[in-house]
GROMACS .gro file of N, CA and C in nm:
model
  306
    1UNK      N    1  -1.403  -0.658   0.995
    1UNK     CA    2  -1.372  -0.520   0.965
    1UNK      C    3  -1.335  -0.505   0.818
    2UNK      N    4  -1.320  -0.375   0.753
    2UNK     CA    5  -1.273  -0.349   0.645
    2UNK      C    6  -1.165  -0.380   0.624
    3UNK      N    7  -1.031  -0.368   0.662
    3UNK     CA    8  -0.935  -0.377   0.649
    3UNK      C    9  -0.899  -0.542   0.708
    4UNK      N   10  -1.003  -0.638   0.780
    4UNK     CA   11  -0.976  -0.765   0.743
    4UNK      C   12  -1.044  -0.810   0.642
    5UNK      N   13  -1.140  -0.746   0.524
    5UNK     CA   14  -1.178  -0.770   0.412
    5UNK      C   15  -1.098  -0.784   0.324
    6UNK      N   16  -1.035  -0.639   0.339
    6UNK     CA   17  -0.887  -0.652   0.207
    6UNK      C   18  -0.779  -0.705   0.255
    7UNK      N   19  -0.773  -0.772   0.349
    7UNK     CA   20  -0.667  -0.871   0.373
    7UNK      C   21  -0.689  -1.003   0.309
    8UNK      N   22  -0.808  -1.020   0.293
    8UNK     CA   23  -0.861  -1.139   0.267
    8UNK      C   24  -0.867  -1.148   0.138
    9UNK      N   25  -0.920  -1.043   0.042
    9UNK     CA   26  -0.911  -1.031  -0.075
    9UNK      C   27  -0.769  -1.010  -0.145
   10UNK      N   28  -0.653  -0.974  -0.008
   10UNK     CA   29  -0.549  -0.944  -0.099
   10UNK      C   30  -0.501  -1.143  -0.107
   11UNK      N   31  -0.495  -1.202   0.004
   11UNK     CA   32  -0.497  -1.313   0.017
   11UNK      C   33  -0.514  -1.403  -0.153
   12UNK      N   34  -0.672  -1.376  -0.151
   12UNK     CA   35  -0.691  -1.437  -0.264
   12UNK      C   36  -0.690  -1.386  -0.421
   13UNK      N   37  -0.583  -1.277  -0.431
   13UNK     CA   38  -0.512  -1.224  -0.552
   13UNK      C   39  -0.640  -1.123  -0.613
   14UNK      N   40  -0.699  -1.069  -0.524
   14UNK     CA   41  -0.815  -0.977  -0.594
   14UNK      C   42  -0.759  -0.857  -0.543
   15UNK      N   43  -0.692  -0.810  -0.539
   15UNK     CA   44  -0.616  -0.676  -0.569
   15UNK      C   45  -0.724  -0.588  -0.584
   16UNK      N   46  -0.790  -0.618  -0.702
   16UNK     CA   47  -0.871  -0.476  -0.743
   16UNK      C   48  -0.967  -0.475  -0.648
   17UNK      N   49  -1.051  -0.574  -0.596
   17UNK     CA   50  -1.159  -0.554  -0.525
   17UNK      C   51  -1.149  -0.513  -0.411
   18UNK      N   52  -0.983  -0.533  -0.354
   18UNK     CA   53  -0.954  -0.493  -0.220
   18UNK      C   54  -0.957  -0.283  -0.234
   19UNK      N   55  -0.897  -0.261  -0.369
   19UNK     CA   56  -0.937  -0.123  -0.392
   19UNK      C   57  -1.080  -0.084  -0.370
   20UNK      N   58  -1.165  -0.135  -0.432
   20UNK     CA   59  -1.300  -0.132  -0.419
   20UNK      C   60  -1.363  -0.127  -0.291
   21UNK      N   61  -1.271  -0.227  -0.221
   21UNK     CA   62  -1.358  -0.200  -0.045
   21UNK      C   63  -1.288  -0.087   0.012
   22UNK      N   64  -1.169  -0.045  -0.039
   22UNK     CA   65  -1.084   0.104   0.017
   22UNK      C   66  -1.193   0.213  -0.036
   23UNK      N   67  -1.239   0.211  -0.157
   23UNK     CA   68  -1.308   0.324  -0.221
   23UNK      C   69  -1.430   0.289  -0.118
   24UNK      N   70  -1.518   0.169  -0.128
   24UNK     CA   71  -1.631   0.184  -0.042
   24UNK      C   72  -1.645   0.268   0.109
   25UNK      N   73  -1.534   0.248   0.189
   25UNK     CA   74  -1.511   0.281   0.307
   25UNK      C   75  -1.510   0.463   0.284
   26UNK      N   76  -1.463   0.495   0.207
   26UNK     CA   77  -1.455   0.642   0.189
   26UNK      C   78  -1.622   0.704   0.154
   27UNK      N   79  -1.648   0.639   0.076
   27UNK     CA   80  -1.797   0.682   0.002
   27UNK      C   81  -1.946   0.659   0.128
   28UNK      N   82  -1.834   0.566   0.265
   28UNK     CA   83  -1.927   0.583   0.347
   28UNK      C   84  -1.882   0.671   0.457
   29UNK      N   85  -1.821   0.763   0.441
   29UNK     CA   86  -1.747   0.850   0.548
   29UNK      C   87  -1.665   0.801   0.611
   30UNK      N   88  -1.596   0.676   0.606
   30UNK     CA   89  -1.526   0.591   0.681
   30UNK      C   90  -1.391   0.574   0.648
   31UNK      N   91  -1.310   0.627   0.721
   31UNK     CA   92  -1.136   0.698   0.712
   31UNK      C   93  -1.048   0.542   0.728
   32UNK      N   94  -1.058   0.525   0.601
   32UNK     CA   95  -0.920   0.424   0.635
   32UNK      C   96  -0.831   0.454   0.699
   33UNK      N   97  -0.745   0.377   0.776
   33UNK     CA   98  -0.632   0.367   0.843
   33UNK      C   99  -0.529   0.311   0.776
   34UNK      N  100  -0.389   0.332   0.865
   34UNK     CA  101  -0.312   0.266   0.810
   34UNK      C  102  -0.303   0.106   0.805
   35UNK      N  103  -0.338   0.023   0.874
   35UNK     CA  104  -0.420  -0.097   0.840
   35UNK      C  105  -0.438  -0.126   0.714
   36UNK      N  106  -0.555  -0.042   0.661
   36UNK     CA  107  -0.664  -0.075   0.574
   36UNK      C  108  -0.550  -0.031   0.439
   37UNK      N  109  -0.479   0.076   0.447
   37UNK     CA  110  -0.386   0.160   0.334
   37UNK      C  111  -0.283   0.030   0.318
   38UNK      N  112  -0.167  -0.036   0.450
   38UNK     CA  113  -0.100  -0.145   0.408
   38UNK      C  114  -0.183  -0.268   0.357
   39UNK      N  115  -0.286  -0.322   0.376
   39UNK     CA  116  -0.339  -0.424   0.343
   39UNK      C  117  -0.362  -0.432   0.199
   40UNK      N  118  -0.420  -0.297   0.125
   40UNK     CA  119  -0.449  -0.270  -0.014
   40UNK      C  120  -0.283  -0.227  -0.097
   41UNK      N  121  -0.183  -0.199  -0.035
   41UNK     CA  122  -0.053  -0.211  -0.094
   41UNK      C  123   0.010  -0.375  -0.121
   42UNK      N  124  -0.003  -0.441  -0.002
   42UNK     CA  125   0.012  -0.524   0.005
   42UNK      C  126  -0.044  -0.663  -0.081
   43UNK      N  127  -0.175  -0.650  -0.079
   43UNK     CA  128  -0.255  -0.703  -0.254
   43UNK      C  129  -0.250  -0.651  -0.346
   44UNK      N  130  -0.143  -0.530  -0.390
   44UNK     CA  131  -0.080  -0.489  -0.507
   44UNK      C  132   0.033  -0.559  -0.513
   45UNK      N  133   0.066  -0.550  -0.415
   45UNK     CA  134   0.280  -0.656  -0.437
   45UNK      C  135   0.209  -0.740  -0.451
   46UNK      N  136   0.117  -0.841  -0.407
   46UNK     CA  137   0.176  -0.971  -0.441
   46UNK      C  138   0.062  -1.013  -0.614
   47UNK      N  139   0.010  -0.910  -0.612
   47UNK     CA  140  -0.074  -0.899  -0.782
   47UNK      C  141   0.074  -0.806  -0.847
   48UNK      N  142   0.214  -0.794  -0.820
   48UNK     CA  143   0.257  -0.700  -0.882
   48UNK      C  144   0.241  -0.561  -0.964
   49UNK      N  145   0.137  -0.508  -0.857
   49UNK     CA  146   0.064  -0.387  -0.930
   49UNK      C  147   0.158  -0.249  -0.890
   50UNK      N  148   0.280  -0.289  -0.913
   50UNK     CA  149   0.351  -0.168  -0.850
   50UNK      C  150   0.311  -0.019  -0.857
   51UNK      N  151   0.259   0.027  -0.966
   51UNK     CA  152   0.168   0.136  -0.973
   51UNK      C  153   0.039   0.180  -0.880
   52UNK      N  154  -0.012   0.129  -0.869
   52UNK     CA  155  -0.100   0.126  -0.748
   52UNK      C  156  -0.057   0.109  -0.642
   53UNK      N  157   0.047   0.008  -0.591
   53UNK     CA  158   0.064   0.037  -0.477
   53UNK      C  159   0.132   0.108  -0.442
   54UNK      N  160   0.232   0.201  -0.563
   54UNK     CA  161   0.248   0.342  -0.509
   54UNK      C  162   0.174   0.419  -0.511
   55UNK      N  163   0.067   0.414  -0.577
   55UNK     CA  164  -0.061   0.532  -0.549
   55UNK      C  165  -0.095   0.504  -0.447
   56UNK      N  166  -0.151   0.458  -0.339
   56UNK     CA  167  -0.161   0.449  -0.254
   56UNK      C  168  -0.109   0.467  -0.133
   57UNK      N  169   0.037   0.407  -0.150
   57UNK     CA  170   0.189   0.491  -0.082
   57UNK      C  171   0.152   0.638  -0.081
   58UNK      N  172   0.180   0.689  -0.152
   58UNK     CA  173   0.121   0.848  -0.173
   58UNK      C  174   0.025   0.882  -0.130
   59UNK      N  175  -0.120   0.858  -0.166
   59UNK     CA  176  -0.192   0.850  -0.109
   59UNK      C  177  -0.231   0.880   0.051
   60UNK      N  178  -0.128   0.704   0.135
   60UNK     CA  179  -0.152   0.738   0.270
   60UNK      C  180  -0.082   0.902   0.328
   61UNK      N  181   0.013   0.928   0.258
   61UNK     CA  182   0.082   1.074   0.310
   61UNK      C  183  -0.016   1.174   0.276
   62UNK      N  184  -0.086   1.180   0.123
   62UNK     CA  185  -0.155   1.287   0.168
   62UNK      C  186  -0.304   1.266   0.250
   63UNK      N  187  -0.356   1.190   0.292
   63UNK     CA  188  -0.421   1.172   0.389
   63UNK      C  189  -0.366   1.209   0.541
   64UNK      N  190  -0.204   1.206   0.557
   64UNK     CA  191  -0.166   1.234   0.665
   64UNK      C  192  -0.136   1.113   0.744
   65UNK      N  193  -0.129   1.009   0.663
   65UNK     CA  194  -0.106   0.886   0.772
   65UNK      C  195   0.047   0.855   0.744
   66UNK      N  196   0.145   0.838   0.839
   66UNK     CA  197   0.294   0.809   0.815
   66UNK      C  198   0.320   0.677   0.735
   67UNK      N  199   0.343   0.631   0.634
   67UNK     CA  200   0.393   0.486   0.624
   67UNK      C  201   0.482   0.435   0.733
   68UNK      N  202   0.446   0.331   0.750
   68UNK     CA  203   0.517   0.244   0.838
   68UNK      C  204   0.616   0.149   0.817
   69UNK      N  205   0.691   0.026   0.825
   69UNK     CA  206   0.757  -0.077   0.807
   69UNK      C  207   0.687  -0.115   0.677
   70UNK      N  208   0.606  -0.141   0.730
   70UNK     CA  209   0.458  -0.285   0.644
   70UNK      C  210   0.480  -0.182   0.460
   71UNK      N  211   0.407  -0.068   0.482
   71UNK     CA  212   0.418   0.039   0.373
   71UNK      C  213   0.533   0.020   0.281
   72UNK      N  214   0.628   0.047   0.353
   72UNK     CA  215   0.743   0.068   0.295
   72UNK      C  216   0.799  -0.052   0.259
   73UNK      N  217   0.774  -0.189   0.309
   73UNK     CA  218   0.813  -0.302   0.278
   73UNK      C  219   0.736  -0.340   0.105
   74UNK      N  220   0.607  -0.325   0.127
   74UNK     CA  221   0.524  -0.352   0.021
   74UNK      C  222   0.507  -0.293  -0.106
   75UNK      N  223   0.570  -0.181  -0.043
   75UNK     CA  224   0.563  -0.058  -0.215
   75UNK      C  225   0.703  -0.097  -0.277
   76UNK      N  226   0.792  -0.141  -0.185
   76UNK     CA  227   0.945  -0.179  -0.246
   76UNK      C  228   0.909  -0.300  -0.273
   77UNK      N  229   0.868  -0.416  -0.299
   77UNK     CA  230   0.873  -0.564  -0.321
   77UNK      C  231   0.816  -0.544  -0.397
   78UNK      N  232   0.629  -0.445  -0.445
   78UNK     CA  233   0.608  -0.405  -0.556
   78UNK      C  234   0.665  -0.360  -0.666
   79UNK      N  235   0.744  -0.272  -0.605
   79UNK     CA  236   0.810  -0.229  -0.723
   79UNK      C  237   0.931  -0.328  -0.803
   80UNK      N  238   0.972  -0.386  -0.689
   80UNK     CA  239   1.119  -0.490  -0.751
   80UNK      C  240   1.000  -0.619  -0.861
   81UNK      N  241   0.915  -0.636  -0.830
   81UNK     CA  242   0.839  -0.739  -0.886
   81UNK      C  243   0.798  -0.645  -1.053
   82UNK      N  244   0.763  -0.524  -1.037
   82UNK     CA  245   0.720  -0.450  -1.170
   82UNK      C  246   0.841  -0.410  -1.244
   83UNK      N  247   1.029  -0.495  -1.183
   83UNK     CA  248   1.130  -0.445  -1.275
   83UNK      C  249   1.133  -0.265  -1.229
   84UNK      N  250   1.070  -0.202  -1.142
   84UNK     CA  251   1.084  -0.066  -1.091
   84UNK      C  252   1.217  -0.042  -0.971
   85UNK      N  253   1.306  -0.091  -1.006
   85UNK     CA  254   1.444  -0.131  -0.941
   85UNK      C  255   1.516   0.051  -0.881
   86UNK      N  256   1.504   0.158  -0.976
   86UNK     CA  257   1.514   0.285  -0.935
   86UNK      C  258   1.462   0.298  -0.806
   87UNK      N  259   1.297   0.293  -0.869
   87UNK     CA  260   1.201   0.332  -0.760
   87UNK      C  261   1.199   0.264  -0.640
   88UNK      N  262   1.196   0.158  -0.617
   88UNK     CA  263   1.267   0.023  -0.534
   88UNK      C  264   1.382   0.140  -0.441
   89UNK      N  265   1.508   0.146  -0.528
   89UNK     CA  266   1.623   0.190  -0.434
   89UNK      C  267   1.567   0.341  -0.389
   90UNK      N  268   1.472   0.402  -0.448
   90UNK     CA  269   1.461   0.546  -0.364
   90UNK      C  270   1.339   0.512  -0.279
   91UNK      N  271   1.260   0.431  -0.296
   91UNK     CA  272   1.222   0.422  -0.160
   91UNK      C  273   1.302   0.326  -0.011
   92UNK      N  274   1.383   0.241  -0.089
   92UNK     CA  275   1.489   0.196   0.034
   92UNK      C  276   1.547   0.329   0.144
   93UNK      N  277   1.578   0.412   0.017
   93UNK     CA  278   1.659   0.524   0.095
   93UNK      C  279   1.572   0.610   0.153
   94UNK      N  280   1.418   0.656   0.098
   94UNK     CA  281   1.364   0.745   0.195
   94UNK      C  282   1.334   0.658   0.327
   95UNK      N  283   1.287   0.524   0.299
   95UNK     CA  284   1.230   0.455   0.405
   95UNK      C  285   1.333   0.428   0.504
   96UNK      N  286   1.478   0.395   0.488
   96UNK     CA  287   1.563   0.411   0.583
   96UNK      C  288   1.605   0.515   0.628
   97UNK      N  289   1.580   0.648   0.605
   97UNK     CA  290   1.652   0.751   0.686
   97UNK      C  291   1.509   0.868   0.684
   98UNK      N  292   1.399   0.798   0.704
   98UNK     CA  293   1.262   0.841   0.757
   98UNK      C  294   1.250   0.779   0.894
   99UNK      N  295   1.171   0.903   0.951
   99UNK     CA  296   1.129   0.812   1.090
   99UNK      C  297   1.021   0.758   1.102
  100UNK      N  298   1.060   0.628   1.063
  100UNK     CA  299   0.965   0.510   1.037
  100UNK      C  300   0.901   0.451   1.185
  101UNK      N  301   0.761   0.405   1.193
  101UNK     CA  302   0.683   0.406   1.284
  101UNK      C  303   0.706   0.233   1.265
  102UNK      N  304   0.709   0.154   1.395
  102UNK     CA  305   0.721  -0.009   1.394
  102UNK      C  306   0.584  -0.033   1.355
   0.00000   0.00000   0.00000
């Protein structure tokens, strides 16, 4: 599947390309999920792309998909890794007193 593509790519520190298979999936009418949205956050934290993987954070909301645990875990470890320590503590606080989906 797509979203075990960019797992795989986040795996092996290709961050960007895991974007690339997020953009592909769209350009084929094909609605990422939240899956596919944590997997491409998630190869931003560990590429420390904290910017992106808050675009994407964002992103999944305006698409309408709730962040979850995974989301909210990954955009905060991003950010603590990019020195984004603010942004870090305000998403601690939305993500703890949001009703977060397991």
């Amino acid at each position: 599947t797509y979203s075990a593509a960019i797992s795989a790519l986040g795996n092996c520190e290709q961050w960007q390309s895991s974007l690339l298979v997020l953009e592909a999936m769209q350009s084929k009418a094909i609605l990422p999920d939240r899956i596919a949205y944590n997997a491409v956050i998630t190869a931003c934290d560990r590429a420390a792309q904290w910017h992106f993987a808050l675009a994407m954070h964002n992103l999944m909301q305006v698409k309408a998909l709730a962040p979850d645990r995974i989301t909210y875990n990954a955009t905060i470890s991003a950010s603590e890794k990019g020195g984004q320590w603010g942004l870090a503590f305000h998403l601690l606080h939305v993500g703890g007193s949001a009703s977060i989906e397991r």
